Short mmCIF file of C-alpha atoms in Angstrom, two decimals:
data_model
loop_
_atom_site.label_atom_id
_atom_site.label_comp_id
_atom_site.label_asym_id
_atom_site.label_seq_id
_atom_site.Cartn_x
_atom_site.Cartn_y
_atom_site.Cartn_z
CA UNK A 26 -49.26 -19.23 -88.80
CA UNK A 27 -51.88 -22.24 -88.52
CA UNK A 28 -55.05 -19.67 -87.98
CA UNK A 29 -56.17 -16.62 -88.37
CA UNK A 30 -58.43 -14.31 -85.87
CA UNK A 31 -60.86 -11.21 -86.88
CA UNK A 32 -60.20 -8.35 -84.61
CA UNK A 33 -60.74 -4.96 -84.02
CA UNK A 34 -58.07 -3.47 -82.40
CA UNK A 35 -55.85 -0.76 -83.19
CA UNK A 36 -53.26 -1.25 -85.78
CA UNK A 37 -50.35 0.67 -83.95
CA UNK A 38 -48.89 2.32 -87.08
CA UNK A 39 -49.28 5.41 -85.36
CA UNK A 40 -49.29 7.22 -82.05
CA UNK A 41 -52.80 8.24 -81.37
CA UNK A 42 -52.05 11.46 -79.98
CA UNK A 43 -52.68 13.30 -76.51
CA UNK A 44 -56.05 14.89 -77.44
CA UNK A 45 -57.92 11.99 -77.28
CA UNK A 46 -56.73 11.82 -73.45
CA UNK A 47 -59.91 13.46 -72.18
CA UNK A 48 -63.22 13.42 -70.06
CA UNK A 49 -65.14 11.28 -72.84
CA UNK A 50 -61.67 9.72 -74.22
CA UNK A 51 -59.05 7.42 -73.97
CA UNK A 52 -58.06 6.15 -70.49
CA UNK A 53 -54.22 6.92 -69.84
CA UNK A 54 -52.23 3.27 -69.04
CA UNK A 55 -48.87 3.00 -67.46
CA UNK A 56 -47.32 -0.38 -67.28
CA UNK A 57 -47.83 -2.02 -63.94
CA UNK A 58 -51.33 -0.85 -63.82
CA UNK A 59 -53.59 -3.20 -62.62
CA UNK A 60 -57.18 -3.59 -64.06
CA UNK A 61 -60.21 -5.85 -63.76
CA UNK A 62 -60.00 -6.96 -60.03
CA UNK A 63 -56.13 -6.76 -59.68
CA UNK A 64 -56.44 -9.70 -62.22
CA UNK A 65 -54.57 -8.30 -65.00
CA UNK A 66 -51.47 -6.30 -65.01
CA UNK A 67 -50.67 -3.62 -67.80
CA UNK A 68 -47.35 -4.60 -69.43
CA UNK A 69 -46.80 -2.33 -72.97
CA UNK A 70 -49.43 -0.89 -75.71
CA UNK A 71 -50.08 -3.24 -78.74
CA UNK A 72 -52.14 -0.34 -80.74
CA UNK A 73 -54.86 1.64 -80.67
CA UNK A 74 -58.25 2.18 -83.00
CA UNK A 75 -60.16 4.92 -82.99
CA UNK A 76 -62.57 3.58 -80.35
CA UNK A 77 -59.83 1.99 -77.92
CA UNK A 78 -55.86 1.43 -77.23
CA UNK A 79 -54.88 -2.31 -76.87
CA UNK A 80 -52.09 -3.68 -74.33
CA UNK A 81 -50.35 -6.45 -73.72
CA UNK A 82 -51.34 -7.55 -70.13
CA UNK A 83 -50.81 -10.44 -67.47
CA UNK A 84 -53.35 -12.55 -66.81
CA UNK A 85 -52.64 -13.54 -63.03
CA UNK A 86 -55.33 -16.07 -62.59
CA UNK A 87 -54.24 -18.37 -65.68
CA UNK A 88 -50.77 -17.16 -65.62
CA UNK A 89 -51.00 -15.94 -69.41
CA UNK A 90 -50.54 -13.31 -71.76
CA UNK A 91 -53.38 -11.27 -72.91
CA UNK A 92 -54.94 -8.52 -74.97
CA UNK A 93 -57.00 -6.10 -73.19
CA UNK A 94 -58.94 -3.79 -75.01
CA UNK A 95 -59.46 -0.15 -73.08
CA UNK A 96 -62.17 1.53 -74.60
CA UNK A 97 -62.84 5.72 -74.55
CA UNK A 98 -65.30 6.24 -71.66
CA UNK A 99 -67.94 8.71 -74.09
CA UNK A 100 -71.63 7.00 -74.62
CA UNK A 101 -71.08 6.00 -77.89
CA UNK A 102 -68.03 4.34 -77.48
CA UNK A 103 -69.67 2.61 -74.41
CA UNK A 104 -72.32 1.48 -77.15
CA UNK A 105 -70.37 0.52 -79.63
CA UNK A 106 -68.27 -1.95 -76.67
CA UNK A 107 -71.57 -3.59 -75.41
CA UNK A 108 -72.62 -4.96 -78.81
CA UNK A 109 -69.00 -6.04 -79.54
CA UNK A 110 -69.11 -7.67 -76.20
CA UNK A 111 -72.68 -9.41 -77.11
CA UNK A 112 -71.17 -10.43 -80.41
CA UNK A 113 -67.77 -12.27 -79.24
CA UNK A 114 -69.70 -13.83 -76.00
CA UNK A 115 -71.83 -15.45 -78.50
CA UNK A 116 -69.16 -16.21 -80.95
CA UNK A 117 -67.08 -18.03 -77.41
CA UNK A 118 -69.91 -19.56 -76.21
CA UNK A 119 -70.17 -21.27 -79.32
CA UNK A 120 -66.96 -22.42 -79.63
CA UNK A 121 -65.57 -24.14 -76.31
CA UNK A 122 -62.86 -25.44 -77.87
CA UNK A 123 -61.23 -22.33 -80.03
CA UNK A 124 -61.09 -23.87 -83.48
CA UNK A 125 -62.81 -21.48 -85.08
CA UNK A 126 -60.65 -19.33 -86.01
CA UNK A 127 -62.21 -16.32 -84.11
CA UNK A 128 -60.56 -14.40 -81.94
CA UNK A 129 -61.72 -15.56 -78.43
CA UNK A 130 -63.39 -13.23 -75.57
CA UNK A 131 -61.96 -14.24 -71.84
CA UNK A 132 -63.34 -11.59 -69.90
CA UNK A 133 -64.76 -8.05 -69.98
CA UNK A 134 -65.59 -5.48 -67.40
CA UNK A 135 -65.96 -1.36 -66.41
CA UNK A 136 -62.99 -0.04 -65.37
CA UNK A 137 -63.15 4.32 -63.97
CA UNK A 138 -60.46 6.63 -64.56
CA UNK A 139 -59.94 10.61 -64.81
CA UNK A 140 -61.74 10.66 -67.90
CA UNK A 141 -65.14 8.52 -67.23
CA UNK A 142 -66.03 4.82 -66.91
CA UNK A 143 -64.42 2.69 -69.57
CA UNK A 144 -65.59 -0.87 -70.73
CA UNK A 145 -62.89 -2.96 -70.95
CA UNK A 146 -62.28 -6.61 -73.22
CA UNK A 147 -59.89 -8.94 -72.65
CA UNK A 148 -58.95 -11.88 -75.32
CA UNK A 149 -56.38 -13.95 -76.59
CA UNK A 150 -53.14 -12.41 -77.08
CA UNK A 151 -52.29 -13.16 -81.08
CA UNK A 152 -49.81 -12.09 -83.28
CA UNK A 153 -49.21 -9.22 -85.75
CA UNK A 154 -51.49 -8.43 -88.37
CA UNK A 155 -52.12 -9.51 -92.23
CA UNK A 156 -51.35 -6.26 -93.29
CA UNK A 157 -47.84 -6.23 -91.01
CA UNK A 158 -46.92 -9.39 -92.75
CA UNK A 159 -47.91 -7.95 -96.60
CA UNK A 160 -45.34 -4.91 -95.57
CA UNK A 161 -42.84 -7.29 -93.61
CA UNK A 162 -42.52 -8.55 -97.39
CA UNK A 163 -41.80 -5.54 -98.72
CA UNK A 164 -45.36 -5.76 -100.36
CA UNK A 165 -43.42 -8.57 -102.49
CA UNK A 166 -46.41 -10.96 -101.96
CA UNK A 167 -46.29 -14.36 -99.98
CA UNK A 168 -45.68 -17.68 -100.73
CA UNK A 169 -48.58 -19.76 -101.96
CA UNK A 170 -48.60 -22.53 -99.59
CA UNK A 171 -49.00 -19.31 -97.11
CA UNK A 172 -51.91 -17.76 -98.41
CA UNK A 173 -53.36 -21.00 -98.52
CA UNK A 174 -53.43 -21.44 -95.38
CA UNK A 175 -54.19 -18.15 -93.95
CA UNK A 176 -57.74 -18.02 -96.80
CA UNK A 177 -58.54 -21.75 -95.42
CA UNK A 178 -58.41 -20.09 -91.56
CA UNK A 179 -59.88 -17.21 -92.40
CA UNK A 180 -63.10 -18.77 -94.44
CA UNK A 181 -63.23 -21.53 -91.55
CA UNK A 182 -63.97 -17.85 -89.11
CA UNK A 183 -66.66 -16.47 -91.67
CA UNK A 184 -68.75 -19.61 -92.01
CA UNK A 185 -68.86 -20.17 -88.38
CA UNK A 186 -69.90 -16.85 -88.15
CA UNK A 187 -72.51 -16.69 -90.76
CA UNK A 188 -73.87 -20.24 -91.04
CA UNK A 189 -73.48 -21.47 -87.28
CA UNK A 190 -74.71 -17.95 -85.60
CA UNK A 191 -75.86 -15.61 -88.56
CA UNK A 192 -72.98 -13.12 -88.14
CA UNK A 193 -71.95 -10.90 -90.79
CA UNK A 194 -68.05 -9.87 -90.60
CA UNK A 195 -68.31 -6.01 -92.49
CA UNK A 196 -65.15 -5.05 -91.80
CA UNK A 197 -62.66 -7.80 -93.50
CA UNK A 198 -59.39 -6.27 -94.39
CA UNK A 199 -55.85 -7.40 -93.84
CA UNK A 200 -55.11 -5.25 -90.45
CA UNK A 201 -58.27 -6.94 -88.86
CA UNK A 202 -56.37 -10.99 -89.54
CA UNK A 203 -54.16 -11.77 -86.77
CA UNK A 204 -51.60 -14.33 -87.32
CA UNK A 205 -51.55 -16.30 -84.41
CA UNK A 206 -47.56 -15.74 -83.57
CA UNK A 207 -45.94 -12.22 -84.11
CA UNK A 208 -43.45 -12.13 -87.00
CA UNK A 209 -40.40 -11.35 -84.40
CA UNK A 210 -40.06 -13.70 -81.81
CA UNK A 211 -38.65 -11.16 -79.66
CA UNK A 212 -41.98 -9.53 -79.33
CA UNK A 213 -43.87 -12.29 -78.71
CA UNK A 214 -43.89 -12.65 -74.64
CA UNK A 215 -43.70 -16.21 -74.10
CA UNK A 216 -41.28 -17.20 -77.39
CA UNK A 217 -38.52 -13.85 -75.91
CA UNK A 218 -38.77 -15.10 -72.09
CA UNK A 219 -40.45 -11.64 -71.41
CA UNK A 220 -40.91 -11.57 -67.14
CA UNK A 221 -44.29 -10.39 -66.91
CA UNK A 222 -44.46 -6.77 -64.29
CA UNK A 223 -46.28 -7.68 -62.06
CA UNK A 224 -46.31 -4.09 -59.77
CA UNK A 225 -45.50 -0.41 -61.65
CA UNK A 226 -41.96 0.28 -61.81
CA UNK A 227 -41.50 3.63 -59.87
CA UNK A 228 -41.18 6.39 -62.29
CA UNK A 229 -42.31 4.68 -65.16
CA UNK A 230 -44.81 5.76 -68.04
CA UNK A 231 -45.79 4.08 -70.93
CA UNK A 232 -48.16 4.40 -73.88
CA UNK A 233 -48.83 8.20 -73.40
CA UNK A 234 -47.59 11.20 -71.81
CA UNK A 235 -50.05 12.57 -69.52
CA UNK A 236 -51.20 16.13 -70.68
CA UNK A 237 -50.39 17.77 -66.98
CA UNK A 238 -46.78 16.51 -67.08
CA UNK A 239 -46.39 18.49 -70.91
CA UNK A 240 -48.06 21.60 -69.49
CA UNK A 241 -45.22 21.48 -66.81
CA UNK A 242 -42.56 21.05 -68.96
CA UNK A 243 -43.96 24.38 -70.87
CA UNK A 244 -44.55 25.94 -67.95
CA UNK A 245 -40.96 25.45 -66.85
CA UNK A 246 -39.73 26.29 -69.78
CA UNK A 247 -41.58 29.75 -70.29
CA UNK A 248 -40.27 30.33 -66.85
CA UNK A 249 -36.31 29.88 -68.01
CA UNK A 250 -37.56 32.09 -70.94
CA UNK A 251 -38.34 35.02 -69.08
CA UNK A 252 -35.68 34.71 -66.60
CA UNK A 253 -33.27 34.94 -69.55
CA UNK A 254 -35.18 37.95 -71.10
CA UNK A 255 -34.91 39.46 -67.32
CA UNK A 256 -31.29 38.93 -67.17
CA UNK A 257 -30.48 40.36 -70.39
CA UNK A 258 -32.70 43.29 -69.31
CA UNK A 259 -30.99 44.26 -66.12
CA UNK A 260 -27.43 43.82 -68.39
#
């Protein structure tokens, strides 16, 4: 827990839902999906914001772990990605050597799916948030040589941002600090041994359930209803 990292991806707390999974929306992920290229390889969902869902994903140039940002393909949303893009190229170029304190952009490109063209971010994969640690301690508080050094990180971030490139962070709050290791070591890929997929397992779906396969399942199971009401008909 040496640094902290301003982000804006999605805390997680919550599944985002299958409406969002439209023309306009959210792009629907399955692990082994391949993105970017081929590059990087979909591997589970971290969260998701209101803009974008965030996964885990395998870098296979460098051979790493990283984050990759999808965002919903609608204009604004489109908008909204280029200036965050503009932003944390600036904030990267800036800082060739990561010691910021700033969560770092690797790569970002367009990526088209069922629902629209979606710009895409990749960065450093970190660990959980502030606000996962405040409730991992039961909201108990932490200990001082801890908040220490999480406000030293964090101011380190803000003055590079404002006094090196006039950047104003307006959206500071506990789920947007990263630690840079996840509380559990189990879900942190490289600390659990995690093999990285590197091709989708057949069968598989993660993150969401596509809305065609529910209004199957419904489908089927109107059928059974009727057949039933039939049978007890003819009886």
């Amino acid at each position: 827990m040496s640094c902290a990292s301003s982000s804006s991806s999605g805390s997680g707390e919550e599944d985002e839902g299958f409406d969002a999974y439209r023309k306009g929306g959210y792009h629907a992920v399955r692990v082994g999906d391949v993105f970017g290229g081929r590059r990087y390889i979909a591997q589970r969902k971290l969260g998701w914001g209101q803009f974008s869902t965030v996964w885990l994903a395998y870098d296979t140039r460098s051979s790493k772990f990283v984050a990759l940002k999808i965002q919903k393909s609608a204009a604004q949303f489109a908008e909204a990605a280029l200036h965050e893009i503009e932003f944390l190229s600036a904030i990267a170029n800036g800082d060739p050597t990561s010691s910021k304190c700033v969560v770092r952009l690797i790569d970002h490109f367009k990526h088209t799916g069922p629902n629209g063209q979606h710009l895409c971010l990749v960065v450093e994969f970190l660990g959980d948030s502030l606000l996962r640690l405040i409730k991992y301690n039961r909201y108990k508080g932490i200990e001082l040589n801890k908040v220490r050094e999480i406000c030293t990180s964090v101011l380190s971030g803000l003055d590079y941002l404002h006094r090196e490139l006039g950047i104003i962070h307006t959206d500071l709050k506990p789920e947007n600090v990263l630690l840079v290791s996840t509380i559990n070591p189990a879900k942190d890929p490289v600390r659990s041994g995690f093999t990285p997929i590197l091709e989708r397992p057949e069968g598989i779906t993660a993150g969401v359930v596509m809305p065609n396969m529910i209004e199957r399942k419904l489908k089927r199971k109107a059928r059974r209803a009727v057949a039933r009401i039939s049978e007890g008909g003819r009886r």
